[in-house]
Every structure is written in structure tokens, then in C-alpha cells.
mmCIF file of C-alpha atoms in Angstrom:
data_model
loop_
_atom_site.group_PDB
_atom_site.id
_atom_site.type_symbol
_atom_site.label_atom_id
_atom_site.label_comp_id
_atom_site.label_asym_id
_atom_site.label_seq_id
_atom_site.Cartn_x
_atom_site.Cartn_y
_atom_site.Cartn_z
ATOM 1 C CA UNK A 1 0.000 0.000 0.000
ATOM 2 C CA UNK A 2 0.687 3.580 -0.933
ATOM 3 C CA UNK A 3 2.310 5.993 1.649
ATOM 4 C CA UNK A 4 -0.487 8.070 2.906
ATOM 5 C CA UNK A 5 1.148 10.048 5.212
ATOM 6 C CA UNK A 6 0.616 14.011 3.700
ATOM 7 C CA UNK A 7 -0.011 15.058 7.491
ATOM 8 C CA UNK A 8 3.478 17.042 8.405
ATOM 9 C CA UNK A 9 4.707 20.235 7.356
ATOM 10 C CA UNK A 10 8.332 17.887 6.281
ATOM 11 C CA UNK A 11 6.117 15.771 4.038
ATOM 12 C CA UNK A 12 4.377 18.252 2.704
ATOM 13 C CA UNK A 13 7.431 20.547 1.457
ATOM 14 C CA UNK A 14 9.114 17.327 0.303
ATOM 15 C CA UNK A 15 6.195 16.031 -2.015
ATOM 16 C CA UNK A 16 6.026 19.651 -3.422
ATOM 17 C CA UNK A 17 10.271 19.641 -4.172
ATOM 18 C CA UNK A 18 9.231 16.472 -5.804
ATOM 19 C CA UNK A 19 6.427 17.694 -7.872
ATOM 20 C CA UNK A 20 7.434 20.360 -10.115
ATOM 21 C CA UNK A 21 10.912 20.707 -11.211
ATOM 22 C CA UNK A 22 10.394 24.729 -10.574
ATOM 23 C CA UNK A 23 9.311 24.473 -7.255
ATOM 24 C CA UNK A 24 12.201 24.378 -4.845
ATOM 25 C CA UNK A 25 14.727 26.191 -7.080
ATOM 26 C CA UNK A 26 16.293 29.063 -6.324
ATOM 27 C CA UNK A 27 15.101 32.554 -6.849
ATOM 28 C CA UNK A 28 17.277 33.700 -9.612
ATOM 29 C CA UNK A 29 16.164 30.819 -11.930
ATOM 30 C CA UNK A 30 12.594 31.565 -11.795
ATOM 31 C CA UNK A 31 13.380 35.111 -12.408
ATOM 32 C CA UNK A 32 15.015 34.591 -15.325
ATOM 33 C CA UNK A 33 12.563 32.010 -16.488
ATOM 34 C CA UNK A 34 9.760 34.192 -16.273
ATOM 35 C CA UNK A 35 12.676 36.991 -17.885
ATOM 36 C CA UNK A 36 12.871 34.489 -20.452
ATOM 37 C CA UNK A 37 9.613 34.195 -20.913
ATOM 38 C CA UNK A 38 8.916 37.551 -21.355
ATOM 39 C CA UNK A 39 11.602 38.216 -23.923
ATOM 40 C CA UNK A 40 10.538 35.475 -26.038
ATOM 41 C CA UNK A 41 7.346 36.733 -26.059
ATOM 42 C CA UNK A 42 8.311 39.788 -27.359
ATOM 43 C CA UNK A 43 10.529 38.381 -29.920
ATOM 44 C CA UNK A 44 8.054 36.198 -31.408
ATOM 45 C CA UNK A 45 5.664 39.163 -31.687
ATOM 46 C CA UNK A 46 8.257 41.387 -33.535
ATOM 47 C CA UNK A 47 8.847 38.486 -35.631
ATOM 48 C CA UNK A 48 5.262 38.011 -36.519
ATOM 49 C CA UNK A 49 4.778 41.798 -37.077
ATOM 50 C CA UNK A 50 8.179 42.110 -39.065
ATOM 51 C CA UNK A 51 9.863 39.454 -39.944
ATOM 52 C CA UNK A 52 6.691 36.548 -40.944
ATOM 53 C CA UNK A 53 5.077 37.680 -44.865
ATOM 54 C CA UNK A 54 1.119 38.508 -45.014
ATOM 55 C CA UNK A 55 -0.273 35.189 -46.558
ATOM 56 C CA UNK A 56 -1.669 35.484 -50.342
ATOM 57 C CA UNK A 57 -5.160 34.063 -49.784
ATOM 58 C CA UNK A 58 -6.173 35.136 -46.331
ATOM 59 C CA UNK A 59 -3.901 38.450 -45.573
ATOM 60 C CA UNK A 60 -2.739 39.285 -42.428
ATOM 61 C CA UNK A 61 -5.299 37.520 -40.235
ATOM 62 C CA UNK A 62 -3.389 34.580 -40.953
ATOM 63 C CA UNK A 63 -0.896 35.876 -38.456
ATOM 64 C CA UNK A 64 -3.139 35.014 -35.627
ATOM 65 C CA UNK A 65 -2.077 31.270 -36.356
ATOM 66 C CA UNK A 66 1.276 31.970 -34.603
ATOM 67 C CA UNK A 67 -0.693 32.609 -30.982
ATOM 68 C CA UNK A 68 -3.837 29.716 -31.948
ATOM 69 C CA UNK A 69 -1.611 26.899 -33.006
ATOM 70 C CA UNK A 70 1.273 26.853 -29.827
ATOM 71 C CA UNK A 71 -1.923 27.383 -27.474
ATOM 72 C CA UNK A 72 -3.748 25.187 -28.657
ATOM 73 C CA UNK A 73 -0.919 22.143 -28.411
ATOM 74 C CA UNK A 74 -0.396 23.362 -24.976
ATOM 75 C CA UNK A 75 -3.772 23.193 -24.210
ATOM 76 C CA UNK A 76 -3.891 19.295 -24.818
ATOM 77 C CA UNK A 77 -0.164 19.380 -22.838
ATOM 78 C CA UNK A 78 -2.256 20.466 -19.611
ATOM 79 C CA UNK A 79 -5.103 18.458 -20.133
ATOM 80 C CA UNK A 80 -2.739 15.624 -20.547
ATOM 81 C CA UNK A 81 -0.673 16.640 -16.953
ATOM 82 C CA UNK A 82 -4.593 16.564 -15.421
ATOM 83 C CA UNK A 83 -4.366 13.018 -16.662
ATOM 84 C CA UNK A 84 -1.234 11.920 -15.591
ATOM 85 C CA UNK A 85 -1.482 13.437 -11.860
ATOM 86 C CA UNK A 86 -5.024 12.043 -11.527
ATOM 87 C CA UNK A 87 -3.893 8.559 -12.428
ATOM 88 C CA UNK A 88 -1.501 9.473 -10.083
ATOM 89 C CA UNK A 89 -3.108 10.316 -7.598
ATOM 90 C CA UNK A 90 -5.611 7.255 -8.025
ATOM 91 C CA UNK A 91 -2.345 4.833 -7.576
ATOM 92 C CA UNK A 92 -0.744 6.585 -5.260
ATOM 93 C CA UNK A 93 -2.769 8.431 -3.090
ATOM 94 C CA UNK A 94 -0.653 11.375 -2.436
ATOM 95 C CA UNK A 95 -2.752 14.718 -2.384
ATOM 96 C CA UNK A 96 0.490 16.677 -4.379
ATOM 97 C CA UNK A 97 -0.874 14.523 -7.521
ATOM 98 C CA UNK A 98 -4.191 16.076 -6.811
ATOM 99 C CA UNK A 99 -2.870 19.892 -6.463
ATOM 100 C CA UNK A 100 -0.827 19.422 -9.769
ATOM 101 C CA UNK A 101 -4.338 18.088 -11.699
ATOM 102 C CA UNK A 102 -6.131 21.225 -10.723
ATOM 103 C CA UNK A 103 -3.670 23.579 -11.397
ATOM 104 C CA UNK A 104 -2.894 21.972 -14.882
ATOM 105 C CA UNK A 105 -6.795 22.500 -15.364
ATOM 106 C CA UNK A 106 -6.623 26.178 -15.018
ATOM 107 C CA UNK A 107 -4.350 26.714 -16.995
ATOM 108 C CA UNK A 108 -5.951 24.553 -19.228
ATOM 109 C CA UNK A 109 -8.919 26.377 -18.998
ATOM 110 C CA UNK A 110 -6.666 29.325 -19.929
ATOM 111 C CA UNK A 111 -5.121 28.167 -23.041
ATOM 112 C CA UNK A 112 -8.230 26.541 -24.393
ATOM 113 C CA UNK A 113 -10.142 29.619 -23.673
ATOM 114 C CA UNK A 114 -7.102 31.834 -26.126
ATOM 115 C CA UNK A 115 -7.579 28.889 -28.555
ATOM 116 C CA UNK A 116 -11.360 29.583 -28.709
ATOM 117 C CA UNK A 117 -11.131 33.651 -29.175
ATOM 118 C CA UNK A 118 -8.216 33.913 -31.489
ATOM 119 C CA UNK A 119 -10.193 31.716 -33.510
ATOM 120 C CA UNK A 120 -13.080 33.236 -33.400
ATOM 121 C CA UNK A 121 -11.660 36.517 -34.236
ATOM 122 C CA UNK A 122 -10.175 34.595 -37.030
ATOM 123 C CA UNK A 123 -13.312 32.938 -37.845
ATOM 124 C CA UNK A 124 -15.009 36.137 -37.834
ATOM 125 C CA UNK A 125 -12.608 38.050 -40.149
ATOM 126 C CA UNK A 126 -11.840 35.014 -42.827
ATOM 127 C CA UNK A 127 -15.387 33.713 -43.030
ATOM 128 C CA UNK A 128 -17.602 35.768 -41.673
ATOM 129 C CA UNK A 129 -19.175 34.598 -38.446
ATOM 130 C CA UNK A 130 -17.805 34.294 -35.242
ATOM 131 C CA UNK A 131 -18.409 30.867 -34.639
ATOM 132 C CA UNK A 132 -19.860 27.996 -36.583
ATOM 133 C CA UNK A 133 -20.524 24.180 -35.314
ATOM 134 C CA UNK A 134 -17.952 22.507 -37.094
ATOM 135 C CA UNK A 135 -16.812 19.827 -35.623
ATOM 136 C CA UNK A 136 -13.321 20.692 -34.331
ATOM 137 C CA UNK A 137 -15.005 24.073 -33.007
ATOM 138 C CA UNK A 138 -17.746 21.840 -31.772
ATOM 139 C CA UNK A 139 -15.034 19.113 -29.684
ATOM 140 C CA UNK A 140 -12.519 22.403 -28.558
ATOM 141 C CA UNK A 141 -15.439 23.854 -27.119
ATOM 142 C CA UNK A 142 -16.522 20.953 -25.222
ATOM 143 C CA UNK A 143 -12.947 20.719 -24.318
ATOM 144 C CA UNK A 144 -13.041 23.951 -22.071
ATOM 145 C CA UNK A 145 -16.662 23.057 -20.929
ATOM 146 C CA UNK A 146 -15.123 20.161 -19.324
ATOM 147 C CA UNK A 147 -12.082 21.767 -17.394
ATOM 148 C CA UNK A 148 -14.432 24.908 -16.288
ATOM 149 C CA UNK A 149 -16.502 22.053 -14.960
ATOM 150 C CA UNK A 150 -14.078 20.223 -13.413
ATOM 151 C CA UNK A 151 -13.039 23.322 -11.372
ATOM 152 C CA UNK A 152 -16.582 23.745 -10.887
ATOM 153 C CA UNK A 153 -16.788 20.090 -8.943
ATOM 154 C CA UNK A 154 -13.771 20.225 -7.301
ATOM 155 C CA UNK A 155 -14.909 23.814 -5.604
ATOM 156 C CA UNK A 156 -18.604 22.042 -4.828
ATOM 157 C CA UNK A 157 -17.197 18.971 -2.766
ATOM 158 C CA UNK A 158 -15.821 19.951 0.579
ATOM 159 C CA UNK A 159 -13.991 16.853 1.296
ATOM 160 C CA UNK A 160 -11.222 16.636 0.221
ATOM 161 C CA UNK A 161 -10.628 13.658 -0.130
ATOM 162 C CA UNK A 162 -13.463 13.202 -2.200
ATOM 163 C CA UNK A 163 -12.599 15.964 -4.065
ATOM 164 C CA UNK A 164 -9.421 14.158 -4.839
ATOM 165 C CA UNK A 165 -10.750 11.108 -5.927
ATOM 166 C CA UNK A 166 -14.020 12.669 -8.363
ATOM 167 C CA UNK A 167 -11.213 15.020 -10.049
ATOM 168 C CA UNK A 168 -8.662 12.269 -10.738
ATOM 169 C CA UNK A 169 -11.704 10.868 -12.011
ATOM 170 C CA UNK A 170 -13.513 12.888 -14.237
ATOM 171 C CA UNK A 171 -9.870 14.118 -15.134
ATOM 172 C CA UNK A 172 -9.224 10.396 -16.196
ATOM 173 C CA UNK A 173 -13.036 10.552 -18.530
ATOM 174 C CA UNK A 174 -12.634 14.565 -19.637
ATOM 175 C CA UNK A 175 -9.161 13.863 -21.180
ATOM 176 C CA UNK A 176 -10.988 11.363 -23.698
ATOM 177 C CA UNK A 177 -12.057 14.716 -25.649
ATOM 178 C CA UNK A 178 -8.335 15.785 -26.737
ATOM 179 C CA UNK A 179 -8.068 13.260 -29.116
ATOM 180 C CA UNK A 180 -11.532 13.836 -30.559
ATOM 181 C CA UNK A 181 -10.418 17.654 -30.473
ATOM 182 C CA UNK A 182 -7.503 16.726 -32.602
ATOM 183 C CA UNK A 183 -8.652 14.177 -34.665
ATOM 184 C CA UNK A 184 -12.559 16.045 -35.553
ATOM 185 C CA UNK A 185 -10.683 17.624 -38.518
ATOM 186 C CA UNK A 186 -8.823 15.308 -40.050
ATOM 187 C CA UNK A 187 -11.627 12.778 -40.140
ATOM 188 C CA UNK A 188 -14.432 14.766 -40.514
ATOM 189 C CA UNK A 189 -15.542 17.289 -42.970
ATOM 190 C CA UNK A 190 -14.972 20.576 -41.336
ATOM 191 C CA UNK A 191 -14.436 23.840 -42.172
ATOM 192 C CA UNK A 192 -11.540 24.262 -39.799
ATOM 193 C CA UNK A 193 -8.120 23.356 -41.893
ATOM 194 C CA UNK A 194 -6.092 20.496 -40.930
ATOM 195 C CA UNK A 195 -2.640 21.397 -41.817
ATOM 196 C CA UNK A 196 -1.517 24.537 -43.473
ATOM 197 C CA UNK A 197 1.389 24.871 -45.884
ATOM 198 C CA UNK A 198 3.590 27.795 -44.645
ATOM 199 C CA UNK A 199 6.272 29.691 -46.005
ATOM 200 C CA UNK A 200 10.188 28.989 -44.692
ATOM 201 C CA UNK A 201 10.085 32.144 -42.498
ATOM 202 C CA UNK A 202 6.299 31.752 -41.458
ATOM 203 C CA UNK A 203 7.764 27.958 -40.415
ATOM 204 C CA UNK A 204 10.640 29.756 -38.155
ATOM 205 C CA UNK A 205 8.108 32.111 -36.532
ATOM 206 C CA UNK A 206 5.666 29.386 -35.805
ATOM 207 C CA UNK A 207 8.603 27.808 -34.267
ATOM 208 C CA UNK A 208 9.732 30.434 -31.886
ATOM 209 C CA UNK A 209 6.370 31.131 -31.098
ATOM 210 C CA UNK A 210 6.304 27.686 -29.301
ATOM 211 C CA UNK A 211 8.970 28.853 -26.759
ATOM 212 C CA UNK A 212 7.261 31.219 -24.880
ATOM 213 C CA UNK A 213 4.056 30.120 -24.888
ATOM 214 C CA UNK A 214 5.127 26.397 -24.013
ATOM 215 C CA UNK A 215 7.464 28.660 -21.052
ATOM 216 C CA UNK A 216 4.111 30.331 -19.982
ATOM 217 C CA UNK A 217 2.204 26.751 -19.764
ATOM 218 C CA UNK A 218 5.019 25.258 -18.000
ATOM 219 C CA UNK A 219 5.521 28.173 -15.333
ATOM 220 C CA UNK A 220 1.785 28.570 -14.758
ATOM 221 C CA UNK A 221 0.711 25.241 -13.759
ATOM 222 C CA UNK A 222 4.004 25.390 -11.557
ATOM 223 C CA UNK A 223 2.723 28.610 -10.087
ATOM 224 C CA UNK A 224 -0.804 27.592 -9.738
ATOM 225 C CA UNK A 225 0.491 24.432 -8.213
ATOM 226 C CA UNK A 226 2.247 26.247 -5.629
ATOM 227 C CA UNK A 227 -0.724 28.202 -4.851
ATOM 228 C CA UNK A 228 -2.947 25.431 -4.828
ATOM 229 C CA UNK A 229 -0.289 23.331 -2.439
ATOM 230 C CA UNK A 230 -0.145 26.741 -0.305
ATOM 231 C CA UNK A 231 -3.975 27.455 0.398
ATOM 232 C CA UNK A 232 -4.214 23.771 1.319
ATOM 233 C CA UNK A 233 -1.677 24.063 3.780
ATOM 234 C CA UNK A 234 -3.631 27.196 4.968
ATOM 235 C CA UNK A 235 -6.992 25.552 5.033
ATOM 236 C CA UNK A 236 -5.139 22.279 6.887
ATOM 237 C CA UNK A 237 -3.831 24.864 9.113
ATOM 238 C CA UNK A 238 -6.628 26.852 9.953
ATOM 239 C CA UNK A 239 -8.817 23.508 10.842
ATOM 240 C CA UNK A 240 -9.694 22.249 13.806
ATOM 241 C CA UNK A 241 -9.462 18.813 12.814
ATOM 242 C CA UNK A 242 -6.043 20.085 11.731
ATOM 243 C CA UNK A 243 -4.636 16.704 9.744
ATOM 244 C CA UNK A 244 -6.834 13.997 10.660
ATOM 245 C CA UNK A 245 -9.029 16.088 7.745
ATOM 246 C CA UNK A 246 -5.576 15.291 5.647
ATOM 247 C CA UNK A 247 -5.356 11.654 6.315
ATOM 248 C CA UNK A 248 -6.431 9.872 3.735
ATOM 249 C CA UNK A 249 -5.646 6.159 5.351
ATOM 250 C CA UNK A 250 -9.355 5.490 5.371
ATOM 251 C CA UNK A 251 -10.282 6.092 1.759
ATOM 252 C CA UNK A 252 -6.613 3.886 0.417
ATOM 253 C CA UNK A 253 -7.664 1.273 2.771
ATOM 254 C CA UNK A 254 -11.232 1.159 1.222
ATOM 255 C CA UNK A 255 -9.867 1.420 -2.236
ATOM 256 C CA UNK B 1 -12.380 46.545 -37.533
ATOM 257 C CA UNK B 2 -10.434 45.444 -40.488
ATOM 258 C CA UNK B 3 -8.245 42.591 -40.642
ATOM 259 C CA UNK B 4 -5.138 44.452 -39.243
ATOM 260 C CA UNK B 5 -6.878 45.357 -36.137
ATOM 261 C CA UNK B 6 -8.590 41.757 -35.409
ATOM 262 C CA UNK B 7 -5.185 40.282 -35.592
ATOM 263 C CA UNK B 8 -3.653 42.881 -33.130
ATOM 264 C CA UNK B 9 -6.499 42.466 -30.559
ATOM 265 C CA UNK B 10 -6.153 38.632 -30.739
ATOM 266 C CA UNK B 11 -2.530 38.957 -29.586
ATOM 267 C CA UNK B 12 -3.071 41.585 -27.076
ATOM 268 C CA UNK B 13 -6.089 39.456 -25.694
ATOM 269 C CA UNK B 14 -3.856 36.480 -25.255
ATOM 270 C CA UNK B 15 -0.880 38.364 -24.212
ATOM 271 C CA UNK B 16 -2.939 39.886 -21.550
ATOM 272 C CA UNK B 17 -4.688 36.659 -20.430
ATOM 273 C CA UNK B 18 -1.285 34.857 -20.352
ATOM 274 C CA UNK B 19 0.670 37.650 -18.143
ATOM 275 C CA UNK B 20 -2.406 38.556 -16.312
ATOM 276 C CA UNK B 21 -2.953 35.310 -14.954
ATOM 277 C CA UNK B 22 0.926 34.988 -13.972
ATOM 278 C CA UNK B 23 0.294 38.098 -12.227
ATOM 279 C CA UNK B 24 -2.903 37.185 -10.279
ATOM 280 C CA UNK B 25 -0.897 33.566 -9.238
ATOM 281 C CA UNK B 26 2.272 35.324 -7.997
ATOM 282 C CA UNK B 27 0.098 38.239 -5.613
ATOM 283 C CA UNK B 28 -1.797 35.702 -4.398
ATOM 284 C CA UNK B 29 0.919 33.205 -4.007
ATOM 285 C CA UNK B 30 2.917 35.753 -1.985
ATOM 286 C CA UNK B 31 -0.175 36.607 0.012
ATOM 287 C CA UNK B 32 -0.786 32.959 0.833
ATOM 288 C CA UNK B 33 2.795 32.630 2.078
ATOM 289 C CA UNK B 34 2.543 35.658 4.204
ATOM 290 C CA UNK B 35 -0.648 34.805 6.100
ATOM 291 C CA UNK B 36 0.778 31.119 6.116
ATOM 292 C CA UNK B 37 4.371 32.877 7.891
ATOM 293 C CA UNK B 38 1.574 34.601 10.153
ATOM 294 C CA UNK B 39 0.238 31.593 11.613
ATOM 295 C CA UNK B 40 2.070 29.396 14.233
ATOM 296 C CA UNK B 41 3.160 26.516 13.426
ATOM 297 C CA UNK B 42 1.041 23.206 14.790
ATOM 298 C CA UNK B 43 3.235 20.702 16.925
ATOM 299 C CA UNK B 44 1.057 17.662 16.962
ATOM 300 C CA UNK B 45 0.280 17.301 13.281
ATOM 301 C CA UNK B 46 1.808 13.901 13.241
ATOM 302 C CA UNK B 47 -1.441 11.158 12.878
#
């Protein structure tokens, strides 16, 4: 069986070291991560503006690719860390699994939600309308539906412990609509495209477009992890019940 | 809006959501830690 210990102060700081490589490191590293970050950002956008050529058929609204496309791959990156920690947290029991699956769901939320409005302003200004029911626009929606209600449960259930175990669980079933996200286009007929033929430097600027916003994913869900590991601490703190409400011996032993 | 303009805003609107969400988690990480420094800490947490 499981350790299930997540009762002390010691355990606690050493399952969050464990967790996220960021978490634990020394200042100067996440400042110049988040420097880094930054920077990038504003490279890739002076690249797009400068350096990427307007596109023949749709103009420059094609330029909003360079945000849609590295959001929306990082969008099924966090839905796919909500899976991992909640299968981890169903084997293992350790509540650090569960603070990592709902911060990877915000930021999931997040991303998906950029996906969805630089699409629809992109919908809106190649064909017309702001949205239409295709089916890739159809599954991405669903797609943030899920994670908003997953944060929705988990903030419904008081337990937590049962919190834990209903979000590794509907994170297990809500992941099952990436690959229907990613596949909708390829296999149905839709009026999203499925793969776009770019230009050498349109290539390069889709490219370093990845690095900050894959940077931002990664150092969100650390952040919101930290949060999420802090204001548990708080809440364990300010109980009365102080870590018997922490102990989750009763639950492993019944799975 | 033209086309110029739609393409701006979608950047600015995901530039904003990106940062501003960094921003909100760091405040109210610090905040957490500082009302976490506040409290004393609890002896008898062992089970």
C-alpha cells in the first residue's frame, strides 16, 4: 500500500520539491525564467509583425495562427498533466498529484479559452461569423466546458478527499475529448483546416512562437500548483481537525 | 475593424490573459505565504 502520510509540514514541502521541477529552485532561476519568458514573447511578436510575410489568400489575419496553433498544443499538454497526476493520484494516493491536476486544469482552462477567441476573431474576419458548429469548433469547445466544470466540482465537494478522488476521475473521462479535439478535422468534414502549408520564415516564426508560450504553460501550472499546495496548507492549518481532515488512510484502505 | 486590427487584438487578448494570470498567481501566491508565515506553526500534526 501507498504511503499516505501528507499530514506534516516535512512531508508536505518534500512532495512539493518532488512535484514540479520549478518548485524548490532558487530565486534567480525563476526570475530569469519568467525573464525568459517575457523576452521570447516579445521576440516572437516582432517576428510576426516584421519578420513573418502577409499570406496570399487570407492576408494578415493569418498571423493570428502563430498565438492559436502553440496554445492550442499546450492546451492538450495540460489536459494531458490533469491526466497523468489524476492517475496518479488514483495509484498513489498522495494529495500533491491532486494539487498538480487542478492547477494543470486552469491553466488549461486558460489556453483553451485563447484557442477559442483567437479563432473566433479569425473565424469572424476570414469567413464571416464568429463561430460555426464545425466539428473541431464543436469538440474544442466541449474541451473547455469540461475543465471549467471540473473546477466547478472540485470547488462544490468539501472533502477533500473526495474531491481528490471525483477530479482524478472525471480528469481520467474529460481527457478522452483531446483526441476527438484533434482528430474532428482530419476525419471529418470541417471547415476548420487540418494542416496549413507555410512559407520557410512563417515555419521559423511558428517555431519560436512555441517557446514562450510552451514557457508560460510550463511556469503557470508550476505557479498555480504552488498556490494550490499553499492554500491547502492554509486551510489544513486553519482547521480544527487540523490533519486527521488530511489523512487519507481510510479512503486507500477502502480502495 | 479590419483585418489588421482583429489580428492585433487577438494577440493583445492572449498576451494579456497569459501575463495577467501569472500576475494574479504570484500576488496571491505571496499573500498565501505571508498569512501562512503569520500563523504558528502546529506541533502535533503527526497522525
Amino acid at each position: 500500500m501507498a504511503n499516505l502520510d501528507y499530514s506534516t509540514p516535512e512531508q508536505t514541502r518534500r512532495d512539493l520539491s518532488r512535484a514540479v521541477p520549478l518548485v524548490g529552485l532558487p530565486a534567480w532561476f525563476c526570475v530569469s525564467y519568467w525573464v525568459l519568458a517575457a523576452a521570447s514573447f516579445g521576440a516572437a511578436c516582432a517576428m510576426t509583425a516584421w519578420y513573418a510575410p502577409i499570406e496570399s489568400t487570407m492576408g494578415v489575419i493569418q498571423k493570428i495562427f502563430y498565438i492559436h496553433l502553440p496554445s492550442a498544443i499546450n492546451t492538450f499538454l495540460a489536459c494531458m498533466m490533469v491526466f497523468v497526476a489524476s492517475v496518479g493520484f488514483l495509484v498513489q494516493r498522495r494529495m500533491w498529484w491532486d494539487d498538480l491536476a487542478a492547477a494543470s486544469a486552469k491553466v488549461a482552462v486558460l489556453l483553451c479559452g485563447i484557442v477559442l477567441m483567437t479563432g473566433m476573431i479569425w473565424g469572424k474576419s476570414a469567413w464571416g461569423v464568429w463561430w460555426t458548429w464545425s466539428p473541431r469548433l464543436t469538440f474544442s469547445l466541449l474541451l473547455w466546458l469540461l475543465y471549467v466544470v471540473y473546477l466547478i466540482v472540485r470547488a462544490s465537494v468539501d472533502s477533500e478527499q473526495r474531491r481528490a478522488v471525483v477530479g482524478a476521475v472525471y480528469g481520467v473521462v474529460a481527457f478522452l475529448d483531446v483526441p476527438l479535439v484533434y482528430l474532428s478535422a482530419r476525419l471529418l468534414t470541417d471547415i476548420h483546416p487540418s494542416s496549413i502549408t507555410l512559407a520557410p520564415p512563417m515555419k521559423l516564426t511558428l517555431i519560436v512562437w512555441f517557446v514562450p508560450v510552451t514557457l508560460l504553460c510550463g511556469g503557470l501550472i508550476a505557479m498555480a500548483y504552488v498556490v494550490q499546495a499553499r492554500r491547502r496548507q492554509r486551510t489544513e492549518a486553519l482547521e480544527t481537525g487540523g490533519p486527521e481532515a488530511m489523512n487519507l488512510s481510510l479512503l486507500g484502505e477502502a480502495a | 475593424m479590419n483585418a489588421s486590427e482583429y489580428t492585433v487584438a487577438a494577440y493583445v487578448i492572449a498576451g494579456t490573459l497569459l501575463f495577467g494570470y501569472a500576475l494574479i498567481l504570484c500576488i496571491s501566491g505571496r499573500a498565501l505565504a505571508k498569512d501562512m508565515a503569520a500563523q504558528p506553526p502546529k506541533t502535533d500534526s503527526k497522525v
